[in-house]
Amino acid sequence: MNTKDGIGTSLTRKESLDKVSGRVIYGGDNMTPQMLYAAQKTSPHAHAKIIKIDTEKAKGMKGIKAIFTGDDYKDNLGLYLCDKPPVARNVVRHYGEVVAAVVADTYANATAAADAIAVEYEVMKPILSPLEALSDDAYTIHEEMGSYSHIKPIHPEPGTNVANRTKIRKGNPTEAFKSAHVTIETFVEIPPGDHVAMEPRVAIAEIKKTGYVHILSSTQAPFVVKGLMHQFFGIDQGKIIVKAPLIGGGFGGKAGIQLEGLAYLLSQKVGGRPVKLVNTREEDLTGSPGHIGLQAKIKIAADAEGKIMGMDMDYYFNSGAYADYAVNVSRAAAISCTGPYYVPNIRCDSMCVYTNMPFATAYRGFGHIEMSFAVERAMDELANALKMDPLELRIKNGIKPHDTTPVQSVLNESTGDIIKCFEEVGAMLGGDIGATQQLENNTVRVKGVTGLWKAPAMPTNTDAGAILTFNSDGSCNLNTGVVEIGQGTKTGLAQIVSERLGIPVDKVHVVMEVDTSVSPSDWATAASRGLMMAGMATLEACEDAENQIKEIASAVLRVPKRDLKVDGERVFVPDEPKIGLNLSEVVLGYVYPNGNAIYGQVIGSGKYIAKHLTDLDPETGEGHPDLEWTLGAEGVEIEVNLNTGKYKILKAVCCIDVGKVISPALARGQIVGGMAMGMGYTTMEGFTFNDRGQVTNGVLRDYKIMRYGDEPEYQVKFLETPQQDGPYGARGLGEQSVIGMPGAIANALSRAVGKGMNQIPLTPEKVWKTSMEVKR
């Protein structure tokens, strides 16, 4: 079937009109007469002992209902590594950390009381880089790490500042380097920063008299929140109801557990009344988790023809003061540590390292954007050493089906065509990638390319579900646990239903809010696995519903089920289409002319769970943690004024193998949005710090992000090597296009100035200074 509403068609997103008209009720818009409001007191220091918290003045202020400090709850929270108290307890570990919270009848009163809390600190010297944290004279930021609970695949090293180390050992890299024709070594740095989602984080918690706990949260993972609330607070899971409305952007920053635990504890303090906890923009930047930083050392050995013989890598991920979610970021980078290249001999240590900086969580690309920057800079350095075109080098080493990954899993026939992606990117840029075009006024035009790949980094039992019900007019309702964070997945799922059952998309009604009491379980809206996994569950729900529809129609029409087809809002005999029924006649049960009714309503259910996934061997990294791989290539063309360092990205291109394009417009929007995010990340974003560890650009006036008018010309191409276990062959594409932008831009700028640009952000000032150094 190929209806005008099915897959391969560009449609307006289901929620678009409500969003652009301002009708969407986001989490922070919720208000009730009984609601109380919370405000937070944050630390101005990056590292300090808390000597005393004086709350007496605040307690006597107007409208104050409760004050919460670290002494009020003695345990830590976390998903992967339980290392963070809801508010600081005894010690402050990063600038902006919450040290107290106030609940009042109005937000203004809560804020005034929070300001009145006096905190006495003993300020200590902060650690401000992973390599400093690993030095022999560094103090231990988490002295109690050995007592922290964690999941099995995470390997903390108590007594050090290493929260997790993932080892990859493949082949014999020592021998590869001994016999290599050429070797290169590269060092790169990326600062921590923020996601800058339009909506700040919010959580509303209420404890009912019946013992039910209701939480409304701007979360990408409502079922994770539900499970952790049970784990940490001993609440019966059946009495925890987590609701996730439409989310104003997440990019990974709203995964795991964040404000929900503190909101619950505050509600508990005020007798269960609903408490609304909303971050200010400044709190969202530095008090809640942002993107991870990195220092990395990459060595590559190659033969005379440019074939990579071995890689030796140390990734030092800067998790900041807490490492709960970040430990899995460093693990994910290890799984993909070589980039999309076949490497027979590998040694990699990917470490998650504590510092006294704002802490990190998932960020679009999940460790791959950082890892890729390091690898792709090293690949260009290798091309320079070999005097080889950088695109030719990548084509020569691109990974292919039946090759083994760094963790020694074998790529199957679903693996995308990275070689074709490189060729398409080269063509879109006009070739001659290694050339430098000289223009007037000491201006040059340069190009840069990168490869990219990503597999989901998730629990081995990650699941998804779908429920399909019907209305009396034959339309249907789709309910999944996928959170709509702006990615358009729910519209894509509606197109899958339309394609499978022949129902127009405008008659496929998608439940937007996720409610853990009625929505089917879904691990999290993360890892670019929503459409693939929920799509498979949706297809199974359609099959289940279709089987029930045929069963009812078979009884009424007196024909075998096998002779029936469901399409065009009917169930009928294909070779005698007049013999049939409208869906509206059967989906709620069939009623005979005499009033007798049979069967009852059609309810289709479907489920999906990741198959054959394993954890990694702790000593070698061998395993099969990768559900599916999305591969692609990206490139840029940049014009650089070497006199001033100012540059403009003229063109950004991407070719990506997505298996099957469900909605071309949504797919292109995801790719272009990721490229734009990657460009901002590379050229202007990232926290800046003084020597006391204080963030000096912790407001949006100073934290620069891309604006309208900054965008280049975008070109996007899709390849469609089918994902054999994906819905209609589709696989994930939401994160991937952010991954290659830092390396592409840095490679082009490095070519322009004649020296490696290895420290993000790549500001015009850095370009100018590097250009001047080369001239001297």
CSV table of C-alpha atoms in Angstrom, one decimal, residues 19 24-30 194-204 216-221 243-255 258-260 276-286 288-290 483-487 513 677 700 705:
chain,number,residue,atom,x,y,z
A,19,LYS,CA,2.7,25.0,19.6
A,24,VAL,CA,0.4,24.1,24.5
A,25,ILE,CA,0.4,23.8,28.3
A,26,TYR,CA,4.0,23.1,29.3
A,27,GLY,CA,5.0,21.9,32.7
A,28,GLY,CA,5.7,25.3,34.2
A,29,ASP,CA,2.3,26.6,33.0
A,30,ASN,CA,0.4,24.3,35.5
A,194,ASP,CA,24.7,23.5,28.5
A,195,HIS,CA,21.9,22.3,26.2
A,196,VAL,CA,20.1,25.6,26.3
A,197,ALA,CA,16.7,24.0,25.8
A,198,MET,CA,14.0,26.6,25.4
A,199,GLU,CA,12.1,25.3,28.4
A,200,PRO,CA,13.9,25.2,31.8
A,201,ARG,CA,13.5,22.1,33.9
A,202,VAL,CA,10.3,21.8,36.0
A,203,ALA,CA,8.9,19.3,38.4
A,204,ILE,CA,5.6,19.4,40.3
A,216,LEU,CA,4.5,16.2,36.5
A,217,SER,CA,7.9,16.7,35.0
A,218,SER,CA,9.7,18.0,32.0
A,219,THR,CA,11.3,14.7,31.7
A,220,GLN,CA,12.5,12.6,28.7
A,221,ALA,CA,12.2,9.5,30.9
A,243,LYS,CA,3.2,12.6,33.7
A,244,ALA,CA,5.3,14.1,30.9
A,245,PRO,CA,3.5,16.8,28.9
A,246,LEU,CA,5.0,18.2,25.7
A,247,ILE,CA,8.6,19.2,26.4
A,248,GLY,CA,10.2,22.4,25.2
A,249,GLY,CA,13.4,20.7,24.1
A,250,GLY,CA,15.6,18.2,25.9
A,251,PHE,CA,18.6,17.2,23.8
A,252,GLY,CA,19.4,14.6,26.5
A,253,GLY,CA,19.4,17.2,29.3
A,254,LYS,CA,16.1,16.0,30.7
A,255,ALA,CA,16.9,12.3,31.0
A,258,GLN,CA,16.7,15.6,38.2
A,259,LEU,CA,14.3,17.9,40.1
A,260,GLU,CA,11.7,15.2,40.7
A,276,LYS,CA,6.1,23.4,41.9
A,277,LEU,CA,9.9,23.6,41.4
A,278,VAL,CA,11.0,25.5,38.3
A,279,ASN,CA,14.6,26.4,37.5
A,280,THR,CA,15.5,29.9,36.6
A,281,ARG,CA,17.5,30.2,33.5
A,282,GLU,CA,20.6,30.7,35.5
A,283,GLU,CA,19.8,27.6,37.7
A,284,ASP,CA,19.1,25.6,34.5
A,285,LEU,CA,22.6,26.5,33.1
A,286,THR,CA,24.7,25.8,36.1
A,288,SER,CA,21.2,21.3,36.7
A,289,PRO,CA,23.4,19.1,34.4
A,290,GLY,CA,24.8,20.3,31.1
A,483,VAL,CA,7.9,11.7,25.1
A,484,GLU,CA,7.4,14.4,22.4
A,485,ILE,CA,10.4,16.8,22.9
A,486,GLY,CA,10.2,18.5,19.5
A,487,GLN,CA,11.6,15.6,17.4
A,513,GLU,CA,1.1,13.4,27.1
A,677,MET,CA,23.5,22.7,17.1
A,700,LEU,CA,22.1,33.8,28.3
A,705,ILE,CA,24.3,30.3,21.0
